[in-house]
Amino acid sequence: MTESILKPEQAIYRETVPAGDGWIHEIKAGQIFRIVDLKGNQAVDTLFYSAADTAERYSATDTIVGQRNIYLTTGTTLRSNLGNPMLTIVADTCGRHDTLGGACAIESNQVRYAIEKRHMHACRNSFLLAISDPKWHLTKRDVTPNINFFMNVPVTPDGRLTFEDGISDPLKYVEMRAEMDVIAVISNCPQLNNPCNGFNPTPIEVVIWAGN
């Protein structure tokens, strides 16, 4: 785990994202982007796109292959589907972030839990709401496999994924340096049916510094 020397009061942008809400913002190359788990045990589903061409976007496959590790932490380079560096994790006080669990959807909630869960809000809904403004040039076809910051998804010896209680505590954070101009999209996960949010979704904070 690596702490940052950056101070929030020197940031150029700060916003609190309520539990269950979506968020979208452009981050310029060289800027530093931090996500803060304000209350602890909150999964933060996140996608990144090249601001120059949204057909280029975060790729879980290229990122995993590039670092030969399914988890993200300090030193990880988040790579695009073209193999280009998009962001580099430069500080991380949580220690591990998931690349495999994906985003909850009303359909998966029904399959995993019960047909009665269909009415519940899900991360895919928040992603779709965040990208709904035409200025972002994104559609539902662009919602691809995402990062789950702060989410604890161990892989069992027989290759299965399990959703476990989080390993993050209040005010833990992950911080990234943008290697290109990117569009960041967050769904601050509303999931209530498994322990990824401690059965109690909570707000997060997003912070951006000017960088070099």
PDB file of C-alpha atoms in Angstrom, residues 28-165:
ATOM      1  CA  LYS A  28      -6.742  15.334 -18.786  1.00  0.00           C
ATOM      2  CA  ALA A  29      -3.401  13.620 -19.366  1.00  0.00           C
ATOM      3  CA  GLY A  30      -1.113  14.278 -16.399  1.00  0.00           C
ATOM      4  CA  GLN A  31      -3.933  15.000 -13.987  1.00  0.00           C
ATOM      5  CA  ILE A  32      -4.254  12.913 -10.819  1.00  0.00           C
ATOM      6  CA  PHE A  33      -7.590  11.274 -10.052  1.00  0.00           C
ATOM      7  CA  ARG A  34      -8.488   9.935  -6.600  1.00  0.00           C
ATOM      8  CA  ILE A  35     -11.506   7.901  -5.474  1.00  0.00           C
ATOM      9  CA  VAL A  36     -12.134   7.977  -1.722  1.00  0.00           C
ATOM     10  CA  ASP A  37     -14.180   5.314   0.076  1.00  0.00           C
ATOM     11  CA  LEU A  38     -15.693   7.690   2.627  1.00  0.00           C
ATOM     12  CA  LYS A  39     -17.421   5.192   4.919  1.00  0.00           C
ATOM     13  CA  GLY A  40     -15.613   1.957   4.011  1.00  0.00           C
ATOM     14  CA  ASN A  41     -16.725  -1.243   2.276  1.00  0.00           C
ATOM     15  CA  GLN A  42     -18.196   0.538  -0.755  1.00  0.00           C
ATOM     16  CA  ALA A  43     -17.722  -0.994  -4.210  1.00  0.00           C
ATOM     17  CA  VAL A  44     -17.074   1.626  -6.913  1.00  0.00           C
ATOM     18  CA  ASP A  45     -17.736   0.324 -10.432  1.00  0.00           C
ATOM     19  CA  THR A  46     -15.627   2.324 -12.895  1.00  0.00           C
ATOM     20  CA  LEU A  47     -15.072   2.572 -16.653  1.00  0.00           C
ATOM     21  CA  PHE A  48     -12.574   4.645 -18.660  1.00  0.00           C
ATOM     22  CA  TYR A  49     -12.688   5.768 -22.288  1.00  0.00           C
ATOM     23  CA  SER A  50     -10.251   7.683 -24.468  1.00  0.00           C
ATOM     24  CA  ALA A  51     -11.588  11.227 -24.749  1.00  0.00           C
ATOM     25  CA  ALA A  52     -10.170  11.402 -28.287  1.00  0.00           C
ATOM     26  CA  ASP A  53     -12.023   8.285 -29.466  1.00  0.00           C
ATOM     27  CA  THR A  54     -14.426   6.462 -27.171  1.00  0.00           C
ATOM     28  CA  ALA A  55     -14.023   3.284 -29.232  1.00  0.00           C
ATOM     29  CA  GLU A  56     -10.783   2.959 -27.256  1.00  0.00           C
ATOM     30  CA  ARG A  57     -11.626   2.052 -23.672  1.00  0.00           C
ATOM     31  CA  TYR A  58     -10.401   0.259 -20.556  1.00  0.00           C
ATOM     32  CA  SER A  59      -9.801  -3.417 -21.198  1.00  0.00           C
ATOM     33  CA  ALA A  60      -9.756  -5.857 -18.291  1.00  0.00           C
ATOM     34  CA  THR A  61      -8.118  -8.470 -20.537  1.00  0.00           C
ATOM     35  CA  ASP A  62      -5.239  -6.238 -21.702  1.00  0.00           C
ATOM     36  CA  THR A  63      -4.692  -4.924 -18.162  1.00  0.00           C
ATOM     37  CA  ILE A  64      -4.585  -8.416 -16.619  1.00  0.00           C
ATOM     38  CA  VAL A  65      -2.290  -9.816 -19.309  1.00  0.00           C
ATOM     39  CA  GLY A  66       0.001  -6.787 -19.117  1.00  0.00           C
ATOM     40  CA  GLN A  67       0.612  -7.161 -15.376  1.00  0.00           C
ATOM     41  CA  ARG A  68      -0.013 -10.933 -15.036  1.00  0.00           C
ATOM     42  CA  ASN A  69      -2.281 -10.303 -12.072  1.00  0.00           C
ATOM     43  CA  ILE A  70      -6.074 -10.180 -11.772  1.00  0.00           C
ATOM     44  CA  TYR A  71      -5.995  -7.549  -8.996  1.00  0.00           C
ATOM     45  CA  LEU A  72      -5.100  -3.868  -9.234  1.00  0.00           C
ATOM     46  CA  THR A  73      -2.926  -1.823  -6.874  1.00  0.00           C
ATOM     47  CA  THR A  74      -0.047   0.683  -6.838  1.00  0.00           C
ATOM     48  CA  GLY A  75       2.030   0.378 -10.010  1.00  0.00           C
ATOM     49  CA  THR A  76      -0.759  -1.131 -12.108  1.00  0.00           C
ATOM     50  CA  THR A  77      -1.149   0.347 -15.590  1.00  0.00           C
ATOM     51  CA  LEU A  78      -4.750   0.343 -16.768  1.00  0.00           C
ATOM     52  CA  ARG A  79      -4.614  -0.522 -20.465  1.00  0.00           C
ATOM     53  CA  SER A  80      -7.051   0.058 -23.297  1.00  0.00           C
ATOM     54  CA  ASN A  81      -8.404  -2.444 -25.811  1.00  0.00           C
ATOM     55  CA  LEU A  82      -5.620  -1.192 -28.109  1.00  0.00           C
ATOM     56  CA  GLY A  83      -3.005  -1.993 -25.476  1.00  0.00           C
ATOM     57  CA  ASN A  84      -2.261   1.665 -24.708  1.00  0.00           C
ATOM     58  CA  PRO A  85      -1.673   2.941 -21.154  1.00  0.00           C
ATOM     59  CA  MET A  86      -4.717   4.892 -19.987  1.00  0.00           C
ATOM     60  CA  LEU A  87      -3.977   5.482 -16.293  1.00  0.00           C
ATOM     61  CA  THR A  88      -1.400   4.349 -13.754  1.00  0.00           C
ATOM     62  CA  ILE A  89      -2.248   3.700 -10.111  1.00  0.00           C
ATOM     63  CA  VAL A  90       0.223   5.855  -8.163  1.00  0.00           C
ATOM     64  CA  ALA A  91      -1.195   5.506  -4.641  1.00  0.00           C
ATOM     65  CA  ASP A  92      -3.467   2.983  -2.970  1.00  0.00           C
ATOM     66  CA  THR A  93      -4.319   2.620   0.707  1.00  0.00           C
ATOM     67  CA  CYS A  94      -6.759  -0.261   0.213  1.00  0.00           C
ATOM     68  CA  GLY A  95      -4.309  -2.680  -1.390  1.00  0.00           C
ATOM     69  CA  ARG A  96      -6.379  -4.641  -3.918  1.00  0.00           C
ATOM     70  CA  HIS A  97      -9.168  -3.978  -6.413  1.00  0.00           C
ATOM     71  CA  ASP A  98     -11.269  -6.354  -8.514  1.00  0.00           C
ATOM     72  CA  THR A  99     -11.231  -6.751 -12.302  1.00  0.00           C
ATOM     73  CA  LEU A 100     -13.507  -9.793 -12.686  1.00  0.00           C
ATOM     74  CA  GLY A 101     -16.769  -9.306 -10.766  1.00  0.00           C
ATOM     75  CA  GLY A 102     -18.404  -6.983 -13.305  1.00  0.00           C
ATOM     76  CA  ALA A 103     -21.353  -4.665 -12.711  1.00  0.00           C
ATOM     77  CA  CYS A 104     -24.658  -5.708 -11.194  1.00  0.00           C
ATOM     78  CA  ALA A 105     -27.719  -5.456 -13.442  1.00  0.00           C
ATOM     79  CA  ILE A 106     -31.407  -6.046 -12.904  1.00  0.00           C
ATOM     80  CA  GLU A 107     -31.079  -9.231 -14.963  1.00  0.00           C
ATOM     81  CA  SER A 108     -28.160 -10.634 -12.955  1.00  0.00           C
ATOM     82  CA  ASN A 109     -29.879  -9.701  -9.692  1.00  0.00           C
ATOM     83  CA  GLN A 110     -32.820 -11.868 -10.730  1.00  0.00           C
ATOM     84  CA  VAL A 111     -30.606 -14.803 -11.683  1.00  0.00           C
ATOM     85  CA  ARG A 112     -28.376 -14.636  -8.609  1.00  0.00           C
ATOM     86  CA  TYR A 113     -30.925 -13.730  -5.976  1.00  0.00           C
ATOM     87  CA  ALA A 114     -34.660 -13.771  -6.826  1.00  0.00           C
ATOM     88  CA  ILE A 115     -37.137 -12.664  -9.483  1.00  0.00           C
ATOM     89  CA  GLU A 116     -38.504 -10.226  -6.907  1.00  0.00           C
ATOM     90  CA  LYS A 117     -35.207  -8.282  -7.089  1.00  0.00           C
ATOM     91  CA  ARG A 118     -36.009  -6.958 -10.571  1.00  0.00           C
ATOM     92  CA  HIS A 119     -37.200  -3.590  -9.255  1.00  0.00           C
ATOM     93  CA  MET A 120     -33.907  -2.891  -7.450  1.00  0.00           C
ATOM     94  CA  HIS A 121     -31.543  -0.284  -8.866  1.00  0.00           C
ATOM     95  CA  ALA A 122     -28.287  -1.697 -10.276  1.00  0.00           C
ATOM     96  CA  CYS A 123     -24.894  -0.461 -11.477  1.00  0.00           C
ATOM     97  CA  ARG A 124     -25.731  -0.840 -15.148  1.00  0.00           C
ATOM     98  CA  ASN A 125     -28.640   1.601 -14.651  1.00  0.00           C
ATOM     99  CA  SER A 126     -26.270   4.165 -13.112  1.00  0.00           C
ATOM    100  CA  PHE A 127     -23.784   3.755 -15.970  1.00  0.00           C
ATOM    101  CA  LEU A 128     -26.543   4.296 -18.544  1.00  0.00           C
ATOM    102  CA  LEU A 129     -27.814   7.401 -16.765  1.00  0.00           C
ATOM    103  CA  ALA A 130     -24.280   8.839 -16.506  1.00  0.00           C
ATOM    104  CA  ILE A 131     -23.592   8.452 -20.239  1.00  0.00           C
ATOM    105  CA  SER A 132     -27.061   9.542 -21.398  1.00  0.00           C
ATOM    106  CA  ASP A 133     -25.949  13.069 -22.372  1.00  0.00           C
ATOM    107  CA  PRO A 134     -25.151  12.887 -26.144  1.00  0.00           C
ATOM    108  CA  LYS A 135     -22.040  15.046 -25.657  1.00  0.00           C
ATOM    109  CA  TRP A 136     -20.157  11.993 -24.368  1.00  0.00           C
ATOM    110  CA  HIS A 137     -20.776   9.991 -27.558  1.00  0.00           C
ATOM    111  CA  LEU A 138     -21.453   6.839 -25.543  1.00  0.00           C
ATOM    112  CA  THR A 139     -24.337   4.355 -25.709  1.00  0.00           C
ATOM    113  CA  LYS A 140     -25.358   1.225 -23.824  1.00  0.00           C
ATOM    114  CA  ARG A 141     -23.187  -0.806 -26.226  1.00  0.00           C
ATOM    115  CA  ASP A 142     -20.170   0.957 -24.702  1.00  0.00           C
ATOM    116  CA  VAL A 143     -20.806  -0.347 -21.160  1.00  0.00           C
ATOM    117  CA  THR A 144     -18.170  -3.078 -21.106  1.00  0.00           C
ATOM    118  CA  PRO A 145     -16.450  -5.068 -18.288  1.00  0.00           C
ATOM    119  CA  ASN A 146     -15.473  -2.622 -15.556  1.00  0.00           C
ATOM    120  CA  ILE A 147     -13.148  -2.197 -12.600  1.00  0.00           C
ATOM    121  CA  ASN A 148     -14.615  -2.648  -9.125  1.00  0.00           C
ATOM    122  CA  PHE A 149     -12.500  -0.422  -6.902  1.00  0.00           C
ATOM    123  CA  PHE A 150     -12.483  -1.498  -3.219  1.00  0.00           C
ATOM    124  CA  MET A 151     -14.502  -4.644  -4.015  1.00  0.00           C
ATOM    125  CA  ASN A 152     -13.359  -7.998  -2.590  1.00  0.00           C
ATOM    126  CA  VAL A 153     -13.862 -10.836  -5.089  1.00  0.00           C
ATOM    127  CA  PRO A 154     -11.583 -13.764  -4.190  1.00  0.00           C
ATOM    128  CA  VAL A 155     -11.014 -16.598  -6.649  1.00  0.00           C
ATOM    129  CA  THR A 156     -11.503 -20.010  -5.037  1.00  0.00           C
ATOM    130  CA  PRO A 157      -9.112 -22.943  -5.645  1.00  0.00           C
ATOM    131  CA  ASP A 158     -11.604 -24.427  -8.120  1.00  0.00           C
ATOM    132  CA  GLY A 159     -11.715 -21.188 -10.138  1.00  0.00           C
ATOM    133  CA  ARG A 160     -14.992 -19.732  -8.886  1.00  0.00           C
ATOM    134  CA  LEU A 161     -15.595 -16.094  -7.919  1.00  0.00           C
ATOM    135  CA  THR A 162     -17.080 -15.203  -4.547  1.00  0.00           C
ATOM    136  CA  PHE A 163     -18.404 -11.828  -3.384  1.00  0.00           C
ATOM    137  CA  GLU A 164     -17.049 -11.279   0.118  1.00  0.00           C
ATOM    138  CA  ASP A 165     -17.070  -8.600   2.785  1.00  0.00           C
TER     139      ASP A 165
END
